PDB file of C-alpha atoms and ligand atoms in Angstrom:
ATOM      1  CA  MET A   1      24.800 223.245 120.761  1.00 68.00           C
ATOM      2  CA  GLU A   2      27.453 221.930 118.220  1.00 82.00           C
ATOM      3  CA  LYS A   3      30.223 221.831 120.956  1.00 91.00           C
ATOM      4  CA  MET A   4      28.057 219.984 123.389  1.00 94.00           C
ATOM      5  CA  ASN A   5      26.862 217.447 121.183  1.00 96.00           C
ATOM      6  CA  GLU A   6      30.651 216.798 119.936  1.00 96.00           C
ATOM      7  CA  LYS A   7      31.400 216.408 123.628  1.00 97.00           C
ATOM      8  CA  ILE A   8      28.589 213.957 124.021  1.00 98.00           C
ATOM      9  CA  GLN A   9      29.612 211.999 121.071  1.00 98.00           C
ATOM     10  CA  ASN A  10      33.246 211.863 121.833  1.00 98.00           C
ATOM     11  CA  ILE A  11      32.583 210.434 125.374  1.00 98.00           C
ATOM     12  CA  ALA A  12      30.277 207.813 123.845  1.00 98.00           C
ATOM     13  CA  LYS A  13      32.599 206.854 121.425  1.00 98.00           C
ATOM     14  CA  GLU A  14      35.646 206.343 123.797  1.00 98.00           C
ATOM     15  CA  LEU A  15      33.238 204.465 126.107  1.00 98.00           C
ATOM     16  CA  LEU A  16      32.025 202.056 123.560  1.00 98.00           C
ATOM     17  CA  GLU A  17      35.657 201.783 121.994  1.00 98.00           C
ATOM     18  CA  ASN A  18      37.066 201.125 125.440  1.00 98.00           C
ATOM     19  CA  LYS A  19      34.609 198.383 126.254  1.00 97.00           C
ATOM     20  CA  GLU A  20      33.401 200.533 129.358  1.00 98.00           C
ATOM     21  CA  VAL A  21      29.991 200.061 128.168  1.00 98.00           C
ATOM     22  CA  ASN A  22      28.100 197.909 125.530  1.00 98.00           C
ATOM     23  CA  LEU A  23      25.114 200.420 125.034  1.00 98.00           C
ATOM     24  CA  ILE A  24      24.875 204.163 125.177  1.00 98.00           C
ATOM     25  CA  ILE A  25      21.157 205.631 125.555  1.00 98.00           C
ATOM     26  CA  GLY A  26      21.134 209.094 124.324  1.00 98.00           C
ATOM     27  CA  PHE A  27      18.931 211.591 122.417  1.00 98.00           C
ATOM     28  CA  THR A  28      18.642 211.957 118.648  1.00 97.00           C
ATOM     29  CA  LYS A  29      16.935 214.241 115.883  1.00 94.00           C
ATOM     30  CA  GLY A  30      13.126 213.084 115.627  1.00 91.00           C
ATOM     31  CA  SER A  31      10.720 213.397 112.896  1.00 85.00           C
ATOM     32  CA  ASN A  32      10.898 217.111 112.559  1.00 83.00           C
ATOM     33  CA  PRO A  33      13.537 219.559 114.044  1.00 77.00           C
ATOM     34  CA  LEU A  34      11.634 220.510 117.292  1.00 86.00           C
ATOM     35  CA  ARG A  35      11.162 216.809 118.051  1.00 90.00           C
ATOM     36  CA  MET A  36      13.798 214.835 119.483  1.00 95.00           C
ATOM     37  CA  ARG A  37      13.924 210.923 120.508  1.00 96.00           C
ATOM     38  CA  SER A  38      15.661 208.108 121.877  1.00 97.00           C
ATOM     39  CA  VAL A  39      18.502 206.389 120.345  1.00 98.00           C
ATOM     40  CA  PHE A  40      20.295 203.119 121.319  1.00 98.00           C
ATOM     41  CA  ILE A  41      23.948 203.082 120.255  1.00 98.00           C
ATOM     42  CA  THR A  42      26.122 200.005 120.204  1.00 98.00           C
ATOM     43  CA  ASP A  43      28.573 200.748 117.537  1.00 98.00           C
ATOM     44  CA  PRO A  44      31.120 203.572 117.977  1.00 98.00           C
ATOM     45  CA  LYS A  45      30.575 204.266 114.126  1.00 97.00           C
ATOM     46  CA  ASP A  46      27.144 205.691 115.153  1.00 98.00           C
ATOM     47  CA  VAL A  47      27.822 208.080 117.746  1.00 98.00           C
ATOM     48  CA  SER A  48      27.108 211.028 115.274  1.00 97.00           C
ATOM     49  CA  LYS A  49      23.416 210.375 115.946  1.00 97.00           C
ATOM     50  CA  LEU A  50      23.640 211.577 119.264  1.00 97.00           C
ATOM     51  CA  SER A  51      22.312 215.184 119.889  1.00 96.00           C
ATOM     52  CA  PHE A  52      21.063 217.399 122.554  1.00 95.00           C
ATOM     53  CA  ASN A  53      18.737 220.295 122.500  1.00 94.00           C
ATOM     54  CA  SER A  54      16.083 222.336 124.593  1.00 94.00           C
ATOM     55  CA  HIS A  55      13.416 219.899 123.012  1.00 95.00           C
ATOM     56  CA  CYS A  56      14.914 216.518 124.957  1.00 96.00           C
ATOM     57  CA  VAL A  57      11.917 216.345 126.945  1.00 96.00           C
ATOM     58  CA  GLN A  58      12.255 212.477 127.706  1.00 97.00           C
ATOM     59  CA  ASP A  59      13.504 210.883 130.794  1.00 97.00           C
ATOM     60  CA  LEU A  60      15.839 208.275 129.300  1.00 98.00           C
ATOM     61  CA  ALA A  61      16.269 206.527 132.553  1.00 98.00           C
ATOM     62  CA  VAL A  62      12.796 204.684 131.951  1.00 97.00           C
ATOM     63  CA  PHE A  63      14.747 202.258 129.684  1.00 97.00           C
ATOM     64  CA  LEU A  64      17.110 201.170 132.478  1.00 97.00           C
ATOM     65  CA  LYS A  65      14.313 198.999 133.976  1.00 92.00           C
ATOM     66  CA  LYS A  66      13.739 197.199 130.698  1.00 93.00           C
ATOM     67  CA  PRO A  67      14.875 193.589 130.207  1.00 93.00           C
ATOM     68  CA  GLU A  68      15.830 194.426 126.725  1.00 95.00           C
ATOM     69  CA  VAL A  69      18.144 197.040 128.039  1.00 96.00           C
ATOM     70  CA  LYS A  70      19.381 195.097 131.062  1.00 95.00           C
ATOM     71  CA  LYS A  71      20.847 192.344 129.077  1.00 96.00           C
ATOM     72  CA  PHE A  72      23.752 194.743 127.748  1.00 97.00           C
ATOM     73  CA  GLY A  73      25.041 194.723 131.513  1.00 96.00           C
ATOM     74  CA  LYS A  74      27.252 197.965 131.338  1.00 97.00           C
ATOM     75  CA  ILE A  75      25.336 200.645 130.111  1.00 98.00           C
ATOM     76  CA  GLY A  76      26.359 204.644 129.612  1.00 98.00           C
ATOM     77  CA  ILE A  77      23.198 207.065 129.639  1.00 98.00           C
ATOM     78  CA  VAL A  78      22.737 210.724 128.595  1.00 98.00           C
ATOM     79  CA  VAL A  79      20.972 212.618 131.317  1.00 98.00           C
ATOM     80  CA  LYS A  80      19.541 215.981 132.413  1.00 98.00           C
ATOM     81  CA  GLY A  81      19.826 216.651 136.049  1.00 97.00           C
ATOM     82  CA  CYS A  82      16.253 215.692 136.893  1.00 97.00           C
ATOM     83  CA  ASP A  83      16.297 212.503 135.033  1.00 96.00           C
ATOM     84  CA  GLU A  84      19.824 211.671 136.465  1.00 97.00           C
ATOM     85  CA  LYS A  85      17.674 211.429 140.053  1.00 97.00           C
ATOM     86  CA  ALA A  86      15.919 208.655 138.433  1.00 97.00           C
ATOM     87  CA  VAL A  87      18.991 206.751 138.011  1.00 97.00           C
ATOM     88  CA  ASN A  88      20.179 207.537 141.602  1.00 97.00           C
ATOM     89  CA  THR A  89      16.817 206.416 142.951  1.00 96.00           C
ATOM     90  CA  LEU A  90      17.196 203.140 140.952  1.00 96.00           C
ATOM     91  CA  ILE A  91      20.528 202.421 142.452  1.00 95.00           C
ATOM     92  CA  GLN A  92      19.287 203.541 146.064  1.00 94.00           C
ATOM     93  CA  GLU A  93      16.584 200.878 145.755  1.00 93.00           C
ATOM     94  CA  TYR A  94      18.875 198.138 144.301  1.00 93.00           C
ATOM     95  CA  GLN A  95      17.584 198.109 140.823  1.00 94.00           C
ATOM     96  CA  LEU A  96      20.913 199.138 139.148  1.00 95.00           C
ATOM     97  CA  SER A  97      24.320 198.687 140.181  1.00 96.00           C
ATOM     98  CA  ARG A  98      26.434 201.920 140.191  1.00 96.00           C
ATOM     99  CA  ASP A  99      29.564 199.892 138.653  1.00 97.00           C
ATOM    100  CA  ASN A 100      27.370 198.794 135.646  1.00 97.00           C
ATOM    101  CA  ILE A 101      26.188 202.363 134.605  1.00 98.00           C
ATOM    102  CA  LYS A 102      28.277 205.527 133.314  1.00 98.00           C
ATOM    103  CA  ILE A 103      26.497 208.374 133.589  1.00 98.00           C
ATOM    104  CA  ILE A 104      27.165 211.373 131.064  1.00 98.00           C
ATOM    105  CA  GLY A 105      25.391 214.280 132.882  1.00 98.00           C
ATOM    106  CA  LEU A 106      24.191 217.212 130.979  1.00 97.00           C
ATOM    107  CA  GLU A 107      24.265 220.877 132.257  1.00 97.00           C
ATOM    108  CA  CYS A 108      20.632 221.909 131.468  1.00 96.00           C
ATOM    109  CA  HIS A 109      18.519 225.236 131.562  1.00 96.00           C
ATOM    110  CA  GLY A 110      15.476 223.869 130.485  1.00 96.00           C
ATOM    111  CA  VAL A 111      13.223 221.864 128.107  1.00 96.00           C
ATOM    112  CA  ILE A 112      10.357 223.541 125.945  1.00 96.00           C
ATOM    113  CA  LYS A 113       6.952 222.162 126.814  1.00 95.00           C
ATOM    114  CA  GLN A 114       6.177 219.735 123.989  1.00 93.00           C
ATOM    115  CA  ASN A 115       2.448 221.528 123.229  1.00 92.00           C
ATOM    116  CA  LEU A 116       4.344 224.925 122.542  1.00 95.00           C
ATOM    117  CA  ALA A 117       7.305 222.989 120.546  1.00 93.00           C
ATOM    118  CA  ASP A 118       4.521 221.359 118.071  1.00 91.00           C
ATOM    119  CA  LYS A 119       3.615 224.801 117.414  1.00 92.00           C
ATOM    120  CA  GLY A 120       6.826 225.599 116.495  1.00 91.00           C
ATOM    121  CA  GLU A 121       8.267 227.286 119.807  1.00 93.00           C
ATOM    122  CA  ASN A 122      12.063 227.152 119.891  1.00 91.00           C
ATOM    123  CA  SER A 123      13.020 229.943 122.437  1.00 91.00           C
ATOM    124  CA  LEU A 124      13.961 228.907 126.001  1.00 93.00           C
ATOM    125  CA  ASN A 125      12.453 231.193 128.572  1.00 92.00           C
ATOM    126  CA  GLN A 126      10.409 231.307 131.750  1.00 92.00           C
ATOM    127  CA  SER A 127       6.980 230.923 129.918  1.00 92.00           C
ATOM    128  CA  THR A 128       7.997 228.303 127.578  1.00 95.00           C
ATOM    129  CA  VAL A 129       9.619 225.679 129.850  1.00 96.00           C
ATOM    130  CA  TYR A 130       8.058 223.195 131.940  1.00 96.00           C
ATOM    131  CA  ASP A 131       7.292 224.079 135.607  1.00 95.00           C
ATOM    132  CA  LYS A 132       9.756 221.608 136.873  1.00 96.00           C
ATOM    133  CA  CYS A 133      12.293 223.704 135.111  1.00 96.00           C
ATOM    134  CA  LEU A 134      11.290 227.112 137.100  1.00 94.00           C
ATOM    135  CA  SER A 135      11.974 225.150 140.383  1.00 92.00           C
ATOM    136  CA  CYS A 136      14.880 223.039 139.367  1.00 95.00           C
ATOM    137  CA  GLU A 137      17.832 222.485 141.633  1.00 94.00           C
ATOM    138  CA  VAL A 138      19.776 220.212 139.289  1.00 96.00           C
ATOM    139  CA  HIS A 139      20.871 222.162 136.501  1.00 96.00           C
ATOM    140  CA  THR A 140      24.017 220.410 136.789  1.00 96.00           C
ATOM    141  CA  PRO A 141      23.240 216.690 137.721  1.00 96.00           C
ATOM    142  CA  ALA A 142      23.762 215.470 141.294  1.00 93.00           C
ATOM    143  CA  LEU A 143      25.802 212.558 140.002  1.00 96.00           C
ATOM    144  CA  TYR A 144      27.751 211.869 136.885  1.00 97.00           C
ATOM    145  CA  ASP A 145      31.055 210.141 135.398  1.00 98.00           C
ATOM    146  CA  TYR A 146      31.212 212.929 132.816  1.00 98.00           C
ATOM    147  CA  LEU A 147      29.718 216.292 132.733  1.00 97.00           C
ATOM    148  CA  VAL A 148      29.113 218.317 129.399  1.00 97.00           C
ATOM    149  CA  GLU A 149      28.443 221.934 130.065  1.00 94.00           C
ATOM    150  CA  SER A 150      25.716 223.643 127.960  1.00 92.00           C
ATOM    151  CA  ASP A 151      26.418 226.065 125.069  1.00 87.00           C
ATOM    152  CA  GLU A 152      23.281 227.950 125.980  1.00 84.00           C
ATOM    153  CA  GLN A 153      22.680 230.697 128.244  1.00 84.00           C
ATOM    154  CA  ALA A 154      20.504 230.292 131.247  1.00 88.00           C
ATOM    155  CA  PHE A 155      17.211 232.495 130.768  1.00 87.00           C
ATOM    156  CA  GLU A 156      16.452 235.284 133.374  1.00 83.00           C
ATOM    157  CA  ILE A 157      13.419 234.685 135.524  1.00 81.00           C
ATOM    158  CA  ASN A 158      11.791 238.130 135.011  1.00 80.00           C
ATOM    159  CA  ASP A 159       7.982 237.653 135.729  1.00 81.00           C
ATOM    160  CA  ASN A 160       7.649 236.705 139.401  1.00 80.00           C
ATOM    161  CA  SER A 161       3.751 236.264 138.813  1.00 82.00           C
ATOM    162  CA  ILE A 162       4.599 232.947 137.097  1.00 84.00           C
ATOM    163  CA  LYS A 163       5.202 230.323 139.833  1.00 86.00           C
ATOM    164  CA  PRO A 164       5.803 226.771 139.316  1.00 89.00           C
ATOM    165  CA  TYR A 165       2.952 224.341 140.478  1.00 94.00           C
ATOM    166  CA  ALA A 166       0.717 227.541 141.571  1.00 92.00           C
ATOM    167  CA  LYS A 167      -2.357 225.340 141.457  1.00 95.00           C
ATOM    168  CA  ILE A 168      -1.139 223.472 144.507  1.00 96.00           C
ATOM    169  CA  GLU A 169      -1.417 226.473 146.911  1.00 94.00           C
ATOM    170  CA  GLU A 170      -4.994 227.022 145.496  1.00 95.00           C
ATOM    171  CA  LEU A 171      -5.976 223.544 146.070  1.00 97.00           C
ATOM    172  CA  ASP A 172      -4.365 223.829 149.764  1.00 95.00           C
ATOM    173  CA  LEU A 173      -6.641 226.631 150.484  1.00 96.00           C
ATOM    174  CA  MET A 174      -9.867 224.515 149.449  1.00 97.00           C
ATOM    175  CA  THR A 175     -11.819 222.613 151.867  1.00 96.00           C
ATOM    176  CA  ALA A 176     -11.385 218.799 151.762  1.00 95.00           C
ATOM    177  CA  GLU A 177     -14.844 218.606 149.698  1.00 96.00           C
ATOM    178  CA  GLU A 178     -13.770 221.178 147.200  1.00 97.00           C
ATOM    179  CA  ARG A 179     -10.364 219.418 146.711  1.00 96.00           C
ATOM    180  CA  ASN A 180     -12.117 216.087 146.374  1.00 93.00           C
ATOM    181  CA  GLY A 181     -14.640 217.519 143.757  1.00 95.00           C
ATOM    182  CA  PHE A 182     -11.392 219.042 141.794  1.00 96.00           C
ATOM    183  CA  TRP A 183      -9.458 215.727 141.635  1.00 95.00           C
ATOM    184  CA  GLN A 184     -12.985 213.519 140.928  1.00 93.00           C
ATOM    185  CA  ASN A 185     -13.499 215.797 137.956  1.00 95.00           C
ATOM    186  CA  GLU A 186      -9.898 215.131 136.880  1.00 95.00           C
ATOM    187  CA  PHE A 187     -10.013 211.396 137.586  1.00 94.00           C
ATOM    188  CA  GLU A 188     -13.186 211.109 135.634  1.00 93.00           C
ATOM    189  CA  LYS A 189     -11.445 211.623 132.658  1.00 94.00           C
ATOM    190  CA  CYS A 190      -8.790 208.774 133.215  1.00 94.00           C
ATOM    191  CA  ILE A 191      -9.032 205.882 130.497  1.00 93.00           C
ATOM    192  CA  LYS A 192      -6.767 203.576 132.522  1.00 92.00           C
ATOM    193  CA  CYS A 193      -4.384 203.459 129.719  1.00 93.00           C
ATOM    194  CA  TYR A 194      -1.463 203.161 132.166  1.00 94.00           C
ATOM    195  CA  ALA A 195       0.848 205.179 130.090  1.00 96.00           C
ATOM    196  CA  CYS A 196       1.695 207.315 133.162  1.00 96.00           C
ATOM    197  CA  ARG A 197       2.914 203.978 134.611  1.00 95.00           C
ATOM    198  CA  GLN A 198       4.685 202.685 131.380  1.00 95.00           C
ATOM    199  CA  VAL A 199       6.633 205.980 131.006  1.00 97.00           C
ATOM    200  CA  CYS A 200       7.399 206.324 134.557  1.00 97.00           C
ATOM    201  CA  PRO A 201      11.339 205.343 135.324  1.00 97.00           C
ATOM    202  CA  LEU A 202      10.287 204.404 139.093  1.00 97.00           C
ATOM    203  CA  CYS A 203       7.429 201.954 138.176  1.00 95.00           C
ATOM    204  CA  TYR A 204       9.080 198.966 137.885  1.00 94.00           C
ATOM    205  CA  CYS A 205       7.305 196.249 139.551  1.00 90.00           C
ATOM    206  CA  THR A 206       7.128 193.080 137.394  1.00 87.00           C
ATOM    207  CA  ARG A 207       3.434 192.530 138.337  1.00 85.00           C
ATOM    208  CA  CYS A 208       1.549 195.884 139.211  1.00 86.00           C
ATOM    209  CA  ILE A 209      -1.063 195.968 141.763  1.00 83.00           C
ATOM    210  CA  VAL A 210      -3.770 197.125 139.195  1.00 83.00           C
ATOM    211  CA  GLU A 211      -3.121 193.632 137.471  1.00 82.00           C
ATOM    212  CA  LYS A 212      -3.843 191.467 140.481  1.00 80.00           C
ATOM    213  CA  ASN A 213      -7.407 189.929 140.732  1.00 80.00           C
ATOM    214  CA  THR A 214      -7.001 187.527 143.731  1.00 81.00           C
ATOM    215  CA  PRO A 215      -7.786 189.860 145.358  1.00 78.00           C
ATOM    216  CA  GLN A 216      -9.005 192.287 142.834  1.00 77.00           C
ATOM    217  CA  TRP A 217      -7.289 195.566 144.543  1.00 77.00           C
ATOM    218  CA  ILE A 218      -8.480 198.047 141.916  1.00 77.00           C
ATOM    219  CA  GLU A 219     -11.242 198.001 139.522  1.00 76.00           C
ATOM    220  CA  THR A 220     -10.042 197.682 136.127  1.00 77.00           C
ATOM    221  CA  ASN A 221     -13.176 199.023 134.416  1.00 78.00           C
ATOM    222  CA  ILE A 222     -13.331 202.995 133.698  1.00 79.00           C
ATOM    223  CA  GLU A 223     -15.643 204.000 136.624  1.00 80.00           C
ATOM    224  CA  GLU A 224     -15.268 206.839 139.362  1.00 79.00           C
ATOM    225  CA  THR A 225     -14.218 204.868 142.547  1.00 80.00           C
ATOM    226  CA  GLY A 226     -11.510 202.624 140.613  1.00 84.00           C
ATOM    227  CA  ASN A 227     -10.180 205.420 138.664  1.00 88.00           C
ATOM    228  CA  ALA A 228      -9.610 207.433 142.032  1.00 88.00           C
ATOM    229  CA  GLN A 229      -8.259 204.206 143.746  1.00 88.00           C
ATOM    230  CA  TRP A 230      -5.687 203.523 140.558  1.00 90.00           C
ATOM    231  CA  ASN A 231      -4.554 207.567 140.900  1.00 92.00           C
ATOM    232  CA  MET A 232      -4.070 207.646 144.660  1.00 91.00           C
ATOM    233  CA  ILE A 233      -2.421 204.137 144.667  1.00 91.00           C
ATOM    234  CA  ARG A 234       0.059 205.216 142.106  1.00 93.00           C
ATOM    235  CA  ALA A 235       0.631 208.523 144.110  1.00 93.00           C
ATOM    236  CA  TYR A 236       1.517 206.656 147.319  1.00 91.00           C
ATOM    237  CA  HIS A 237       3.653 204.038 145.606  1.00 93.00           C
ATOM    238  CA  LEU A 238       5.599 207.045 144.203  1.00 94.00           C
ATOM    239  CA  SER A 239       5.624 209.175 147.285  1.00 92.00           C
ATOM    240  CA  GLY A 240       9.313 209.734 148.684  1.00 93.00           C
ATOM    241  CA  ARG A 241      10.502 208.502 145.472  1.00 95.00           C
ATOM    242  CA  CYS A 242       9.248 210.264 142.387  1.00 97.00           C
ATOM    243  CA  ILE A 243      12.038 212.470 141.218  1.00 97.00           C
ATOM    244  CA  GLY A 244       9.546 215.050 139.379  1.00 96.00           C
ATOM    245  CA  CYS A 245      10.499 214.218 135.713  1.00 97.00           C
ATOM    246  CA  GLY A 246       7.161 215.008 134.660  1.00 97.00           C
ATOM    247  CA  GLU A 247       6.769 212.122 132.216  1.00 97.00           C
ATOM    248  CA  CYS A 248       3.822 210.776 133.436  1.00 97.00           C
ATOM    249  CA  GLU A 249       1.855 214.074 132.910  1.00 97.00           C
ATOM    250  CA  ARG A 250       3.283 214.507 129.544  1.00 96.00           C
ATOM    251  CA  ALA A 251       2.206 210.795 128.502  1.00 96.00           C
ATOM    252  CA  CYS A 252      -1.362 211.038 129.628  1.00 97.00           C
ATOM    253  CA  PRO A 253      -3.677 211.364 126.814  1.00 97.00           C
ATOM    254  CA  VAL A 254      -6.390 213.173 128.810  1.00 96.00           C
ATOM    255  CA  ASN A 255      -4.242 215.688 130.511  1.00 96.00           C
ATOM    256  CA  ILE A 256      -4.886 215.010 134.221  1.00 97.00           C
ATOM    257  CA  PRO A 257      -2.431 217.176 135.970  1.00 97.00           C
ATOM    258  CA  LEU A 258      -0.554 214.439 137.506  1.00 97.00           C
ATOM    259  CA  MET A 259       2.384 216.556 138.569  1.00 97.00           C
ATOM    260  CA  LEU A 260       0.318 218.547 140.907  1.00 97.00           C
ATOM    261  CA  ILE A 261       0.114 215.329 142.852  1.00 96.00           C
ATOM    262  CA  ASN A 262       3.469 214.616 142.703  1.00 96.00           C
ATOM    263  CA  GLU A 263       4.832 217.905 143.524  1.00 96.00           C
ATOM    264  CA  LYS A 264       2.664 217.982 146.329  1.00 96.00           C
ATOM    265  CA  MET A 265       3.852 214.657 147.717  1.00 95.00           C
ATOM    266  CA  ALA A 266       7.373 215.673 147.395  1.00 96.00           C
ATOM    267  CA  ARG A 267       6.751 218.894 149.222  1.00 96.00           C
ATOM    268  CA  ASP A 268       5.151 217.121 152.141  1.00 93.00           C
ATOM    269  CA  THR A 269       7.793 214.548 152.256  1.00 93.00           C
ATOM    270  CA  PHE A 270      10.416 217.398 152.558  1.00 94.00           C
ATOM    271  CA  GLU A 271       8.390 219.213 155.089  1.00 92.00           C
ATOM    272  CA  LYS A 272       7.557 216.054 157.261  1.00 88.00           C
ATOM    273  CA  PHE A 273      10.822 214.150 157.002  1.00 88.00           C
ATOM    274  CA  GLY A 274      13.401 216.659 155.218  1.00 90.00           C
ATOM    275  CA  TYR A 275      14.002 214.095 152.442  1.00 93.00           C
ATOM    276  CA  LYS A 276      14.298 214.883 148.716  1.00 95.00           C
ATOM    277  CA  SER A 277      14.365 211.807 146.437  1.00 95.00           C
ATOM    278  CA  GLY A 278      17.114 211.025 143.909  1.00 95.00           C
ATOM    279  CA  ILE A 279      19.664 213.500 145.356  1.00 93.00           C
ATOM    280  CA  ASP A 280      21.811 211.000 147.445  1.00 91.00           C
ATOM    281  CA  ILE A 281      22.691 207.452 146.171  1.00 90.00           C
ATOM    282  CA  ASN A 282      23.852 206.448 149.872  1.00 90.00           C
ATOM    283  CA  ALA A 283      20.339 207.887 151.430  1.00 89.00           C
ATOM    284  CA  LYS A 284      18.146 205.322 152.912  1.00 87.00           C
ATOM    285  CA  PRO A 285      14.686 205.686 150.786  1.00 87.00           C
ATOM    286  CA  VAL A 286      12.709 207.379 153.392  1.00 87.00           C
ATOM    287  CA  PHE A 287       9.736 205.287 153.369  1.00 83.00           C
ATOM    288  CA  GLY A 288      11.876 202.249 153.347  1.00 83.00           C
ATOM    289  CA  THR A 289      13.466 203.033 156.872  1.00 84.00           C
ATOM    290  CA  PHE A 290      12.422 203.327 160.315  1.00 81.00           C
ATOM    291  CA  ASP A 291      13.177 206.265 162.485  1.00 80.00           C
ATOM    292  CA  ILE A 292      11.938 206.824 166.027  1.00 81.00           C
ATOM    293  CA  ASN A 293      11.644 210.394 165.369  1.00 80.00           C
ATOM    294  CA  ASP A 294       9.680 210.317 162.422  1.00 77.00           C
ATOM    295  CA  PHE A 295       6.531 212.274 162.050  1.00 75.00           C
ATOM    296  CA  ASN A 296       3.702 210.092 163.555  1.00 77.00           C
ATOM    297  CA  ASP A 297       0.895 212.737 164.586  1.00 78.00           C
ATOM    298  CA  PHE A 298      -1.287 211.349 162.230  1.00 74.00           C
ATOM    299  CA  ILE A 299      -1.283 207.666 163.838  1.00 75.00           C
ATOM    300  CA  LYS A 300      -4.530 208.232 166.080  1.00 71.00           C
TER     301      LYS A 300
HETATM  302  S1  SF4 B   1      14.255 220.232 135.613  1.00 58.44           S
HETATM  303 FE1  SF4 B   1      16.345 220.969 135.386  1.00 58.44          FE
HETATM  304  S2  SF4 B   1      17.540 219.238 134.489  1.00 58.44           S
HETATM  305 FE2  SF4 B   1      15.134 218.978 134.315  1.00 58.44          FE
HETATM  306  S3  SF4 B   1      14.818 219.730 132.193  1.00 58.44           S
HETATM  307 FE3  SF4 B   1      14.437 221.164 133.699  1.00 58.44          FE
HETATM  308  S4  SF4 B   1      16.044 222.666 133.831  1.00 58.44           S
HETATM  309 FE4  SF4 B   1      16.774 220.711 132.816  1.00 58.44          FE
HETATM  310  S1  SF4 B   2       5.751 209.659 139.029  1.00 58.44           S
HETATM  311 FE1  SF4 B   2       5.724 211.071 136.976  1.00 58.44          FE
HETATM  312  S2  SF4 B   2       7.243 212.453 137.722  1.00 58.44           S
HETATM  313 FE2  SF4 B   2       7.607 211.197 139.259  1.00 58.44          FE
HETATM  314  S3  SF4 B   2       9.268 209.962 138.292  1.00 58.44           S
HETATM  315 FE3  SF4 B   2       7.334 208.706 137.774  1.00 58.44          FE
HETATM  316  S4  SF4 B   2       6.921 209.614 135.500  1.00 58.44           S
HETATM  317 FE4  SF4 B   2       8.386 211.122 136.427  1.00 58.44          FE
HETATM  318  S1  SF4 B   3      -1.908 208.082 131.585  1.00 58.44           S
HETATM  319 FE1  SF4 B   3      -3.706 209.346 132.325  1.00 58.44          FE
HETATM  320  S2  SF4 B   3      -5.509 208.406 131.582  1.00 58.44           S
HETATM  321 FE2  SF4 B   3      -3.725 206.782 131.347  1.00 58.44          FE
HETATM  322  S3  SF4 B   3      -3.946 205.437 133.221  1.00 58.44           S
HETATM  323 FE3  SF4 B   3      -2.584 207.354 133.617  1.00 58.44          FE
HETATM  324  S4  SF4 B   3      -3.778 209.074 134.507  1.00 58.44           S
HETATM  325 FE4  SF4 B   3      -5.360 207.609 133.552  1.00 58.44          FE
END
């Protein structure tokens, strides 16, 4: 990754020196070689800290919604293709101005699951990457100001029995009661820590519905109905918007398979409305616009 890192560092240095941005958000080496973390750089002398490899799992676009970051005005960000879709969605939803962001897009072949990396896994292949990487359509980001090509070879998909999000098809074949049982079991584990919300680049409401108590929309204690309400409301608030970065599922301390919900919503949105989130900054958000031809058979 040496060439790739050098290119990222040179772009960042140029942007900071020319005052085209006041801050660069990127990845740097973490506490061990298989852990990467975010870094915030304002001084061109520090760009040597920037680094990228297949352990850069975080979606750095989450920081773009923070007031502490917004105050820098013009910002440069290092993004993989999936994370860049979050930047596009923030622009589409008027949370970010295209003029204030420089996108350093990275060609990316996949990132290694963190639980495997924690056990020392360092090879990129079909069984070590996240499901999102097996169905990735944005190995090259959809939008960028600079593109940094990968030094790594793309891996071969040689085992067709490994299907991304295979559980979705299994759930679709269940009866409504069985499916409800599956999700009740999962939601029962929820401890309402809201890590899924905090890590999501697209959960940016200044006051989340879960914190409103007049009226109280969602029970705040940990109990069956409130847990299901919380997870379902969050899924609906993200449908047609979630860009599938997988950060909510990665952050969940009790391992609720949140990506099954996100991916199912994304598949349904595409099937019913022909819309994929985060691809086109000029597209109107699918659930923020009315079209007389919209699918409406569900209205009885
Ligand atoms: S989904 Fe695509 S862009 Fe995102 S980490 Fe996986 S391979 Fe890279
Ligand atoms: S809901 Fe999860 S997968 Fe979707 S954008 Fe938010 S953090 Fe990423
Ligand atoms: S991260 Fe997991 S446990 Fe925490 S609120 Fe979200 S779903 Fe519940």
